[in-house]
Coordinates of C-alpha atoms in Angstrom, one line a residue:
Chain A
M144 CA -8.4 -5.0 -108.0
P145 CA -5.4 -5.5 -110.2
K146 CA -4.8 -9.1 -111.1
K147 CA -1.1 -9.0 -110.6
K148 CA -0.2 -11.5 -107.9
S149 CA 2.4 -10.1 -105.6
I150 CA 5.4 -12.1 -104.8
S151 CA 5.7 -13.0 -101.1
Y152 CA 8.9 -11.7 -99.6
A153 CA 8.1 -13.1 -96.1
K154 CA 10.9 -15.6 -96.2
W155 CA 13.5 -12.8 -96.7
G156 CA 12.3 -11.3 -93.5
Y157 CA 13.4 -14.5 -91.7
I158 CA 16.6 -14.7 -93.6
F159 CA 17.6 -11.1 -92.7
I160 CA 16.9 -11.6 -89.0
A161 CA 18.5 -15.1 -88.8
P162 CA 22.1 -14.1 -88.0
F163 CA 20.9 -11.9 -85.1
F164 CA 18.7 -14.6 -83.6
L165 CA 21.2 -17.4 -84.1
V166 CA 23.9 -15.5 -82.3
Y167 CA 21.4 -14.3 -79.7
I168 CA 20.3 -17.8 -78.9
I169 CA 23.8 -19.3 -78.7
F170 CA 25.7 -16.5 -76.9
T171 CA 23.0 -14.8 -74.8
L172 CA 19.8 -16.7 -74.4
Y173 CA 21.3 -20.2 -73.8
P174 CA 23.9 -18.8 -71.3
Q175 CA 21.0 -16.9 -69.5
I176 CA 19.0 -20.1 -69.2
L177 CA 22.1 -21.9 -68.0
T178 CA 22.6 -19.1 -65.4
V179 CA 19.1 -19.5 -64.0
Y180 CA 19.5 -23.3 -64.1
N181 CA 22.8 -23.1 -62.2
S182 CA 21.2 -21.1 -59.4
F183 CA 19.3 -24.2 -58.2
F184 CA 22.5 -26.3 -58.0
E185 CA 25.4 -26.7 -55.7
Y186 CA 28.2 -26.3 -58.2
Y187 CA 31.7 -24.9 -57.4
R188 CA 35.4 -25.7 -57.4
D189 CA 37.2 -26.5 -54.2
G190 CA 40.9 -26.6 -55.0
L191 CA 41.3 -29.2 -57.8
T192 CA 38.0 -31.0 -57.2
I193 CA 34.7 -29.9 -58.6
V194 CA 31.7 -30.1 -56.3
G195 CA 28.4 -30.8 -57.9
P196 CA 26.3 -30.1 -59.8
N197 CA 23.9 -31.3 -57.1
F198 CA 20.3 -30.0 -57.1
V199 CA 19.7 -28.0 -53.9
G200 CA 16.5 -26.1 -54.8
L201 CA 16.4 -22.6 -53.3
K202 CA 19.3 -23.1 -51.0
N203 CA 21.6 -20.8 -52.9
Y204 CA 19.0 -18.0 -52.6
Q205 CA 18.7 -18.8 -48.9
T206 CA 22.5 -18.5 -48.4
L207 CA 22.5 -15.3 -50.4
F208 CA 20.1 -13.6 -48.0
Q209 CA 20.9 -15.3 -44.7
A210 CA 23.3 -13.6 -42.3
N211 CA 26.6 -15.2 -41.5
N212 CA 25.7 -18.5 -43.2
A213 CA 29.0 -20.3 -43.8
G214 CA 31.0 -17.1 -43.8
Y215 CA 28.8 -15.4 -46.4
V216 CA 27.9 -11.8 -46.0
P217 CA 24.2 -11.3 -46.7
I218 CA 23.7 -9.8 -50.1
I219 CA 21.6 -6.9 -48.7
K220 CA 24.9 -5.3 -47.7
F221 CA 26.2 -5.4 -51.3
L222 CA 22.8 -4.2 -52.6
G223 CA 22.9 -1.4 -50.1
N224 CA 26.5 -0.5 -51.1
T225 CA 25.6 -0.4 -54.8
L226 CA 22.6 1.8 -54.2
W227 CA 24.5 4.1 -51.9
L228 CA 27.5 4.4 -54.3
W229 CA 25.0 5.2 -57.1
I230 CA 23.1 7.8 -55.0
I231 CA 26.2 9.8 -53.9
G232 CA 27.2 10.1 -57.6
A233 CA 23.7 10.5 -59.0
V234 CA 22.5 13.4 -56.6
P235 CA 25.1 15.8 -57.8
Q236 CA 25.0 14.4 -61.3
F237 CA 21.3 15.1 -61.7
T238 CA 21.4 18.5 -59.9
V239 CA 24.3 19.8 -61.9
A240 CA 23.0 18.3 -65.2
M241 CA 19.6 19.9 -64.6
L242 CA 21.1 23.3 -63.9
L243 CA 23.4 23.1 -67.0
A244 CA 20.6 22.0 -69.2
L245 CA 18.6 25.0 -68.1
F246 CA 21.6 27.3 -68.6
F247 CA 22.3 26.0 -72.1
T248 CA 18.7 26.2 -73.2
S249 CA 18.0 29.6 -71.7
T250 CA 17.4 32.2 -74.5
R251 CA 17.7 34.9 -71.9
L252 CA 21.2 33.9 -70.8
N253 CA 22.3 33.0 -74.4
I254 CA 25.4 31.1 -73.4
K255 CA 28.2 31.2 -75.9
G256 CA 30.7 28.4 -76.5
Q257 CA 28.1 25.7 -75.8
Q258 CA 29.8 23.2 -78.2
F259 CA 33.1 23.6 -76.3
F260 CA 31.5 23.1 -72.9
K261 CA 29.5 20.1 -74.0
T262 CA 32.5 18.5 -75.6
V263 CA 34.6 18.9 -72.4
I264 CA 31.9 17.8 -70.0
Y265 CA 31.0 14.7 -72.0
M266 CA 34.6 13.6 -72.5
P267 CA 35.0 11.7 -69.1
N268 CA 32.1 9.5 -70.2
L269 CA 34.2 7.9 -73.0
I270 CA 37.3 7.4 -70.9
M271 CA 38.1 3.8 -69.9
A272 CA 36.6 3.5 -66.5
S273 CA 39.3 1.2 -65.2
A274 CA 42.0 3.6 -66.3
F275 CA 40.1 6.6 -64.8
S276 CA 39.9 4.6 -61.5
M277 CA 43.6 3.7 -61.7
L278 CA 44.4 7.4 -62.2
F279 CA 42.4 8.3 -59.1
F280 CA 44.2 5.6 -57.2
A281 CA 47.6 6.9 -58.3
L282 CA 46.6 10.5 -57.5
F283 CA 45.1 9.8 -54.1
S284 CA 47.5 7.1 -52.9
Q285 CA 49.6 7.7 -49.8
V286 CA 52.6 8.8 -52.0
G287 CA 50.4 10.3 -54.7
P288 CA 50.5 14.0 -55.8
I289 CA 47.3 15.0 -53.8
N290 CA 48.9 13.9 -50.6
Q291 CA 52.2 15.5 -51.6
L292 CA 50.3 18.8 -52.1
L293 CA 48.5 18.5 -48.8
V294 CA 51.6 17.8 -46.8
A295 CA 53.9 20.3 -48.6
N296 CA 51.5 23.1 -47.9
G297 CA 50.9 22.1 -44.3
W298 CA 47.2 21.3 -44.9
A299 CA 47.8 17.8 -43.5
S300 CA 50.4 16.8 -41.0
Q301 CA 50.9 13.4 -42.6
P302 CA 49.5 11.7 -45.8
I303 CA 45.8 11.0 -45.6
N304 CA 45.0 7.3 -46.2
F305 CA 42.2 8.1 -48.8
L306 CA 42.0 4.5 -49.8
G307 CA 41.7 3.0 -46.4
M308 CA 38.7 4.9 -45.0
R309 CA 35.1 4.2 -45.9
V310 CA 34.1 7.8 -46.3
T311 CA 36.9 8.8 -48.6
V312 CA 36.8 5.6 -50.7
Q313 CA 33.0 6.1 -51.2
T314 CA 33.5 9.8 -51.9
L315 CA 36.1 9.1 -54.5
I316 CA 33.8 6.6 -56.3
G317 CA 31.0 9.1 -56.1
I318 CA 33.2 11.8 -57.6
M319 CA 34.3 9.6 -60.4
N320 CA 30.8 8.5 -61.2
F321 CA 29.6 12.1 -61.1
L322 CA 32.4 13.2 -63.5
M323 CA 31.8 10.4 -65.9
W324 CA 28.1 10.8 -66.1
F325 CA 27.0 14.4 -65.6
G326 CA 27.9 15.5 -69.1
N327 CA 25.9 12.6 -70.6
T328 CA 22.9 13.5 -68.4
T329 CA 23.1 17.2 -69.3
I330 CA 23.0 16.4 -73.0
L331 CA 20.0 14.1 -72.6
L332 CA 18.0 16.6 -70.4
M333 CA 18.9 19.4 -72.8
A334 CA 17.4 17.5 -75.6
G335 CA 14.3 16.9 -73.5
I336 CA 13.9 20.6 -72.7
Q337 CA 14.5 21.5 -76.4
S338 CA 11.6 19.2 -77.4
I339 CA 9.2 21.4 -75.3
D340 CA 7.3 23.9 -77.5
E341 CA 9.1 27.2 -77.3
A342 CA 5.7 29.1 -77.5
L343 CA 4.8 27.9 -74.0
F344 CA 7.9 29.6 -72.5
E345 CA 7.2 32.7 -74.5
S346 CA 3.6 33.1 -73.4
A347 CA 4.6 32.4 -69.8
R348 CA 7.2 35.1 -70.0
L349 CA 4.6 37.5 -71.4
D350 CA 2.3 36.7 -68.6
G351 CA 5.1 37.9 -66.2
S352 CA 6.0 34.5 -64.8
T353 CA 9.4 34.3 -63.0
S354 CA 11.9 31.8 -64.1
T355 CA 11.3 29.7 -61.0
Q356 CA 7.6 29.6 -61.8
V357 CA 8.3 28.6 -65.4
F358 CA 10.6 25.8 -64.2
F359 CA 8.1 24.3 -61.7
H360 CA 4.9 24.8 -63.8
I361 CA 6.1 24.3 -67.3
T362 CA 9.6 22.9 -67.8
M363 CA 9.5 20.2 -65.0
P364 CA 6.0 18.7 -65.7
L365 CA 6.7 18.5 -69.4
L366 CA 10.2 17.1 -68.9
M367 CA 9.0 14.5 -66.4
P368 CA 8.7 11.5 -68.8
I369 CA 12.2 12.1 -70.2
F370 CA 13.6 12.9 -66.7
I371 CA 12.2 9.6 -65.3
Y372 CA 13.6 7.7 -68.3
V373 CA 17.1 9.2 -67.8
F374 CA 16.9 8.7 -64.1
I375 CA 15.9 5.0 -64.2
T376 CA 18.4 4.2 -67.0
S377 CA 21.0 5.8 -64.8
M378 CA 19.9 3.6 -61.9
I379 CA 20.0 0.5 -64.1
G380 CA 23.6 1.5 -65.0
G381 CA 24.3 2.1 -61.3
I382 CA 23.2 -1.5 -60.4
Q383 CA 25.8 -2.7 -62.8
M384 CA 28.6 -0.6 -61.3
F385 CA 31.8 -2.5 -61.4
D386 CA 35.0 -1.1 -63.1
V387 CA 35.5 1.9 -60.9
P388 CA 35.2 0.4 -57.4
Q389 CA 36.8 -2.9 -58.6
V390 CA 40.0 -1.2 -59.8
L391 CA 40.1 1.5 -57.1
T392 CA 39.9 -1.1 -54.3
N393 CA 41.7 -3.9 -56.2
G394 CA 38.6 -6.0 -56.0
Y395 CA 38.4 -6.1 -52.2
G396 CA 35.8 -3.3 -51.6
I397 CA 38.0 -1.9 -48.9
P398 CA 37.6 -1.2 -46.1
D399 CA 35.7 -4.2 -44.8
N400 CA 33.5 -4.7 -48.0
T401 CA 31.9 -1.2 -47.7
S402 CA 32.5 -0.5 -51.4
T403 CA 31.8 -4.0 -52.7
T404 CA 29.1 -3.7 -55.3
L405 CA 26.7 -6.4 -56.5
I406 CA 28.7 -7.1 -59.7
M407 CA 32.0 -7.2 -57.7
Y408 CA 30.3 -9.9 -55.5
L409 CA 29.3 -11.8 -58.6
N410 CA 32.8 -11.4 -60.0
N411 CA 34.2 -13.0 -56.9
F412 CA 32.1 -16.1 -57.5
L413 CA 33.3 -16.3 -61.1
G414 CA 37.0 -16.1 -60.2
I415 CA 39.0 -19.1 -58.9
S416 CA 36.1 -20.7 -57.0
K417 CA 33.9 -20.9 -60.1
N418 CA 30.9 -21.0 -57.9
Y419 CA 28.3 -21.2 -60.7
G420 CA 25.5 -22.0 -58.2
M421 CA 25.9 -18.8 -56.1
A422 CA 26.8 -16.7 -59.1
G423 CA 23.6 -17.9 -60.8
A424 CA 21.6 -16.8 -57.8
V425 CA 23.2 -13.3 -57.7
S426 CA 22.5 -13.0 -61.5
V427 CA 18.9 -13.9 -61.1
L428 CA 18.5 -11.3 -58.4
L429 CA 20.2 -8.7 -60.7
F430 CA 17.8 -9.7 -63.5
V431 CA 14.7 -9.3 -61.3
I432 CA 15.8 -5.8 -60.1
T433 CA 16.6 -4.6 -63.7
A434 CA 13.3 -6.1 -65.0
V435 CA 11.3 -4.1 -62.4
L436 CA 13.2 -0.9 -63.2
S437 CA 12.9 -1.5 -66.9
S438 CA 9.1 -1.9 -66.7
I439 CA 8.9 1.5 -65.1
V440 CA 10.9 2.9 -68.1
F441 CA 8.5 1.2 -70.6
K442 CA 5.5 2.5 -68.7
T443 CA 6.7 6.1 -68.8
I444 CA 7.6 5.9 -72.5
N445 CA 4.2 4.5 -73.4
K446 CA 2.3 7.0 -71.3
K447 CA 3.8 9.8 -73.4
Chain B
M29 CA 11.6 55.1 -64.0
Q30 CA 11.2 52.6 -66.9
K31 CA 14.8 53.2 -67.8
D32 CA 16.0 52.4 -64.3
L33 CA 14.0 49.2 -64.3
N34 CA 15.5 48.1 -67.6
K35 CA 19.0 49.0 -66.3
S36 CA 18.6 46.9 -63.1
A37 CA 17.2 44.0 -65.1
E38 CA 20.2 44.2 -67.4
I39 CA 22.6 44.3 -64.4
K40 CA 20.9 41.3 -63.0
L41 CA 21.2 39.4 -66.3
W42 CA 24.9 40.2 -66.4
I43 CA 25.5 39.0 -62.9
S44 CA 23.7 35.7 -63.6
R45 CA 25.7 35.3 -66.8
I46 CA 28.9 35.7 -64.9
V47 CA 27.8 33.2 -62.3
V48 CA 26.8 30.7 -65.0
Y49 CA 30.1 31.1 -66.9
A50 CA 32.0 30.7 -63.6
I51 CA 30.2 27.4 -62.9
L52 CA 30.8 26.2 -66.5
I53 CA 34.4 27.0 -66.4
F54 CA 34.8 25.3 -63.0
L55 CA 33.2 22.1 -64.3
A56 CA 35.2 22.2 -67.5
F57 CA 38.3 22.6 -65.4
L58 CA 37.3 19.7 -63.2
C59 CA 36.9 17.5 -66.2
L60 CA 40.2 18.4 -67.8
F61 CA 42.3 18.7 -64.6
F62 CA 42.7 15.0 -63.9
F63 CA 43.7 14.3 -67.5
Y64 CA 46.0 17.2 -67.5
L65 CA 47.7 15.7 -64.4
M66 CA 47.9 12.3 -66.1
I67 CA 49.7 13.8 -69.1
I68 CA 52.0 16.0 -67.0
N69 CA 52.9 13.0 -64.8
S70 CA 53.5 10.8 -67.8
S71 CA 56.3 13.2 -68.8
R72 CA 58.0 13.1 -65.4
S73 CA 60.6 10.6 -64.2
N74 CA 60.0 8.5 -61.1
A75 CA 62.4 10.7 -59.1
Q76 CA 60.7 13.9 -60.2
L77 CA 57.3 12.4 -59.3
K78 CA 58.6 11.6 -55.8
E79 CA 59.8 15.2 -55.4
G80 CA 56.3 16.6 -55.3
F81 CA 53.3 18.0 -57.0
T82 CA 53.6 20.2 -60.0
V83 CA 51.7 21.3 -63.1
I84 CA 54.8 21.7 -65.2
P85 CA 55.9 19.0 -67.7
G86 CA 59.1 17.1 -66.7
G87 CA 60.8 16.4 -70.0
H88 CA 60.9 12.6 -69.7
F89 CA 57.9 11.9 -72.0
L90 CA 59.9 9.8 -74.5
D91 CA 61.8 7.9 -71.8
N92 CA 58.5 6.9 -70.2
F93 CA 57.0 6.0 -73.5
Y94 CA 60.0 3.8 -74.3
N95 CA 59.9 2.1 -70.9
A96 CA 56.1 1.6 -71.0
W97 CA 56.2 0.2 -74.5
H98 CA 59.0 -2.3 -73.6
D99 CA 57.8 -3.3 -70.1
G100 CA 58.4 -6.9 -69.3
D101 CA 55.2 -7.6 -67.3
I102 CA 52.7 -5.5 -69.1
N103 CA 52.9 -6.0 -72.8
I104 CA 51.0 -2.9 -73.8
P105 CA 51.6 -3.1 -77.6
V106 CA 50.1 -6.6 -77.6
G107 CA 47.2 -5.4 -75.4
M108 CA 46.5 -2.5 -77.7
K109 CA 46.5 -4.8 -80.7
N110 CA 44.1 -7.3 -79.0
S111 CA 41.8 -4.5 -77.9
F112 CA 41.9 -3.0 -81.4
I113 CA 41.0 -6.4 -83.0
V114 CA 38.0 -6.9 -80.6
A115 CA 36.8 -3.3 -80.8
A116 CA 37.1 -3.0 -84.5
A117 CA 35.5 -6.4 -85.2
S118 CA 32.7 -5.6 -82.7
A119 CA 32.0 -2.2 -84.3
V120 CA 31.8 -3.8 -87.8
L121 CA 29.7 -6.8 -86.9
T122 CA 27.3 -5.1 -84.6
T123 CA 26.4 -2.3 -87.0
Y124 CA 26.2 -4.5 -90.1
F125 CA 24.0 -7.2 -88.6
S126 CA 21.9 -4.8 -86.5
A127 CA 21.2 -2.8 -89.7
M128 CA 20.4 -6.1 -91.5
T129 CA 18.0 -7.2 -88.7
A130 CA 16.3 -3.8 -88.5
Y131 CA 15.9 -3.8 -92.3
G132 CA 14.5 -7.3 -92.2
V133 CA 11.9 -6.3 -89.6
Y134 CA 11.1 -2.9 -91.2
V135 CA 10.8 -3.9 -94.8
Y136 CA 9.4 -7.4 -95.0
N137 CA 6.0 -8.5 -93.9
F138 CA 6.1 -11.9 -92.1
R139 CA 4.0 -13.4 -89.4
L140 CA 6.4 -12.9 -86.5
K141 CA 7.3 -9.3 -87.5
H142 CA 5.7 -7.6 -84.6
F143 CA 6.6 -10.2 -82.1
V144 CA 10.3 -10.0 -83.1
H145 CA 10.3 -6.2 -82.8
I146 CA 8.7 -6.3 -79.3
F147 CA 10.9 -9.1 -78.2
I148 CA 14.1 -7.3 -79.1
L149 CA 12.8 -4.2 -77.3
A150 CA 12.0 -6.3 -74.2
I151 CA 15.5 -7.9 -74.0
M152 CA 17.2 -4.5 -74.6
M153 CA 17.4 -3.7 -70.9
I154 CA 18.7 -7.1 -69.6
P155 CA 22.2 -6.4 -68.3
S156 CA 24.9 -8.4 -70.1
Q157 CA 26.1 -9.7 -66.7
V158 CA 23.0 -11.9 -66.4
S159 CA 24.3 -14.2 -69.1
A160 CA 27.8 -14.0 -67.8
V161 CA 27.6 -17.1 -65.5
G162 CA 26.4 -19.4 -68.2
F163 CA 28.7 -17.8 -70.7
I164 CA 31.8 -18.4 -68.5
Q165 CA 30.7 -21.9 -67.8
L166 CA 30.4 -22.8 -71.5
A167 CA 33.6 -21.0 -72.3
F168 CA 35.5 -23.1 -69.8
Q169 CA 33.7 -26.3 -70.8
Y170 CA 34.4 -25.9 -74.5
N171 CA 37.9 -24.5 -74.2
L172 CA 37.0 -21.1 -75.5
T173 CA 38.9 -19.0 -73.0
N174 CA 41.7 -16.9 -74.4
K175 CA 40.0 -16.6 -77.8
L176 CA 39.3 -13.1 -79.0
W177 CA 36.5 -14.1 -81.3
V178 CA 34.4 -15.2 -78.3
L179 CA 34.4 -11.5 -77.3
F180 CA 33.3 -10.0 -80.5
V181 CA 31.0 -12.5 -82.2
P182 CA 28.2 -12.0 -79.6
S183 CA 28.1 -8.3 -80.7
I184 CA 26.2 -9.5 -83.8
A185 CA 23.1 -9.6 -81.6
A186 CA 22.9 -6.1 -80.1
P187 CA 19.3 -5.0 -79.2
V188 CA 20.2 -1.3 -78.5
V189 CA 21.9 -0.9 -81.9
Y190 CA 19.0 -2.7 -83.6
F191 CA 16.6 -0.2 -82.0
Y192 CA 18.7 2.8 -83.2
M193 CA 18.9 1.4 -86.8
Y194 CA 15.2 0.7 -86.8
Q195 CA 14.3 4.2 -85.9
Y196 CA 16.7 5.5 -88.5
L197 CA 15.2 3.4 -91.2
Q198 CA 11.7 4.6 -90.2
A199 CA 12.9 8.2 -90.6
T200 CA 14.9 7.8 -93.8
L201 CA 13.9 4.8 -96.0
P202 CA 10.9 5.1 -98.2
L203 CA 9.5 1.6 -99.0
E204 CA 8.9 2.8 -102.6
M205 CA 12.7 2.9 -103.1
V206 CA 12.9 -0.8 -102.3
E207 CA 10.1 -1.5 -104.7
A208 CA 11.8 0.5 -107.4
A209 CA 15.0 -1.4 -106.9
R210 CA 13.1 -4.7 -107.2
I211 CA 11.6 -3.7 -110.5
D212 CA 15.1 -3.0 -111.7
G213 CA 15.8 -6.6 -110.9
S214 CA 18.1 -6.3 -108.0
S215 CA 18.2 -9.2 -105.6
E216 CA 17.2 -8.7 -101.9
F217 CA 20.7 -8.8 -100.6
R218 CA 21.9 -6.5 -103.3
I219 CA 19.2 -4.0 -102.4
F220 CA 20.3 -4.1 -98.8
N221 CA 24.1 -3.9 -99.4
R222 CA 24.1 -1.4 -102.3
I223 CA 21.1 0.8 -101.7
V224 CA 20.1 0.7 -98.0
L225 CA 23.5 0.5 -96.4
P226 CA 24.7 3.7 -98.1
I227 CA 21.6 5.5 -96.9
M228 CA 22.3 4.3 -93.4
K229 CA 25.9 5.5 -93.3
P230 CA 25.4 8.2 -90.7
A231 CA 23.6 5.8 -88.3
I232 CA 26.3 3.2 -88.9
A233 CA 29.1 5.6 -88.3
V234 CA 27.6 6.8 -84.9
Q235 CA 27.0 3.3 -83.7
M236 CA 30.4 2.1 -84.9
I237 CA 32.0 4.8 -82.7
F238 CA 30.0 3.9 -79.6
S239 CA 30.5 0.2 -80.1
F240 CA 34.3 0.7 -80.6
V241 CA 34.6 2.8 -77.5
G242 CA 32.4 0.5 -75.4
S243 CA 34.4 -2.5 -76.5
W244 CA 37.8 -0.8 -76.1
N245 CA 36.8 0.1 -72.5
N246 CA 35.1 -3.2 -71.6
Y247 CA 36.6 -4.9 -68.6
F248 CA 34.2 -7.3 -67.0
M249 CA 33.9 -10.2 -69.5
P250 CA 37.4 -10.0 -70.9
S251 CA 38.9 -10.2 -67.5
L252 CA 37.0 -13.4 -66.8
L253 CA 37.9 -15.0 -70.2
L254 CA 41.4 -13.9 -70.9
N255 CA 44.4 -14.8 -68.8
A256 CA 47.1 -15.7 -71.3
A257 CA 49.7 -12.9 -71.5
D258 CA 49.4 -12.6 -75.3
K259 CA 45.6 -12.4 -75.3
K260 CA 45.0 -9.8 -72.6
T261 CA 43.2 -6.5 -73.6
V262 CA 44.2 -3.1 -72.3
P263 CA 41.7 -2.7 -69.4
I264 CA 42.9 -6.0 -67.9
M265 CA 46.5 -4.7 -68.0
I266 CA 45.4 -1.5 -66.4
A267 CA 43.7 -3.4 -63.6
Q268 CA 46.9 -5.5 -63.3
L269 CA 48.9 -2.3 -62.5
R270 CA 46.6 -1.8 -59.6
S271 CA 47.1 -5.3 -58.2
A272 CA 50.9 -5.3 -58.6
D273 CA 53.1 -4.2 -55.8
Y274 CA 52.6 -0.6 -56.6
S275 CA 55.4 0.9 -54.4
K276 CA 58.1 -0.7 -56.5
F277 CA 56.8 0.8 -59.7
D278 CA 58.3 3.5 -61.9
M279 CA 55.3 5.9 -61.6
G280 CA 56.2 7.8 -64.8
K281 CA 55.7 4.5 -66.6
V282 CA 52.4 3.9 -64.9
Y283 CA 51.0 7.3 -65.9
M284 CA 52.2 6.6 -69.4
L285 CA 50.4 3.3 -69.6
M286 CA 47.2 4.9 -68.5
L287 CA 47.7 7.6 -71.1
M288 CA 48.2 4.9 -73.8
A289 CA 45.1 3.1 -72.6
I290 CA 42.8 6.2 -73.2
L291 CA 44.6 7.8 -76.1
P292 CA 43.0 6.0 -79.0
V293 CA 39.5 6.9 -77.7
M294 CA 40.6 10.5 -77.0
I295 CA 41.9 10.9 -80.6
I296 CA 38.6 9.6 -82.0
Y297 CA 36.7 11.9 -79.7
I298 CA 38.7 15.0 -80.7
I299 CA 38.1 14.3 -84.3
L300 CA 34.4 13.3 -84.1
S301 CA 33.1 15.0 -80.9
K302 CA 30.4 16.8 -82.8
S303 CA 28.7 13.8 -84.2
I304 CA 29.3 11.7 -81.0
I305 CA 27.5 14.3 -78.9
K306 CA 24.7 14.4 -81.5
G307 CA 24.6 10.6 -81.3
V308 CA 24.1 10.6 -77.5
T309 CA 20.6 12.0 -77.8
S310 CA 19.4 10.6 -81.2
G311 CA 19.3 7.0 -80.1
S312 CA 17.9 7.2 -76.6
V313 CA 15.4 10.0 -76.2
K314 CA 12.8 10.3 -78.9
G315 CA 12.0 14.0 -78.6

């Protein structure tokens, strides 16, 4: 045992992590605690007067879930909207991404120009979502180019009110989410497939397995942890969907709140009414949902 | 017989190749088409836009640019300046301090080391909106609305960036190197700033880009905190276009404003697309 006494550097550890935790506590943790605290209070602005804060226990949560309580729409509707809007984007997103990932990694197909295709399909992910949504609004509005095209060619007798009908509004949101995310998902799934040992594919091919057999018996089972990770993270992202439907419907979730997402609902409480009580309750619900989904992610990562 | 089999397999392969390329070209077209329309429409005058649909440029690009730049309601130069300040400051702060935190946890042995690491991983998934209610309340209480620093200072504590930096350090920084620098008499901060940061340059660059883009595009929090005309960021102005009485608008100008909103990010992407695409996978999925 050498006699040299080592200097303790422990204090430097604390010094180096101090800024992070200082900022975290002030700007994230404390506001989070305040959010939860608010959810138990009646606290909002009514015109120029501020009502509360009065302790009301779980009343905000009750209001959140109860039907037609004081003009409130039960939150299940917004939860359902958010989930549905995520699904109609995510189903094509994962189908197409899975196919593209298989195409790109196939040594048999040997696709050329991969860098170009990846660059192009990933691009919409970096575009400002609010601008993308505004672009769709301009293109699909009553006087927009899409309607001009439809009418000029006689495909529609009069402009279609894309932004006034539930099916078309939801479809547009789905298309935008699909376009923004399928490239990202492709790249992630590709990396997952590439991490599978090439020798496994090789020996399967030598055994005479068809590509369908290889997919279901080798690729998919081995890709599963990564697939679940990408899928659940996408879902967590979907729960937070805001910019696209907010800008497309001007915040109203037209028609008749069928495209109002959870965060749009939260946003309404933080606007003029400053209803910190109800907003707090919505946030806690959001937190619980993400916590459940995140624990699934952690479980799949740890299983690996 | 064998030859025929080979031939039919080859034909099959070529057919599937054609189908695959057709799908890829269609998807690439889909991704580019909307932006192509945006660019085309931003070069057409309002009158031309009313005439009908076309894919040919209209020759009014500079007029529209002038009108958009000098618009009375939407002050896009100021918006771009504000967005740039917030995005650039976020990018610098988040990468520097995340690297510093990751280094602190990775290199030093202290009692809370493992707790800190697990804690940061655990809070990584909490959506930023969960703190929004308290944040807004505090901002209004302490008169911190319409202050740009309120938007970028919180980026010092970014769990996702921390995680990325930590993984990068694990892969690239031998602890002997830190030891050697200590023997040379360098102070702890000097070691971090002069030796470790240069090693981390690639990781910092990737995270700077993602942070800049994320912040440039961010709409939710800024829209709740900024309402003074000279403090608004670009996404707020874009959303404002939507809420204004749209039918009275010069549409050429509207398309131009959208183009301006996305152009900085597009330029970054065109230059750095290779490293950005690499960065997508390296942080999230550990292969």
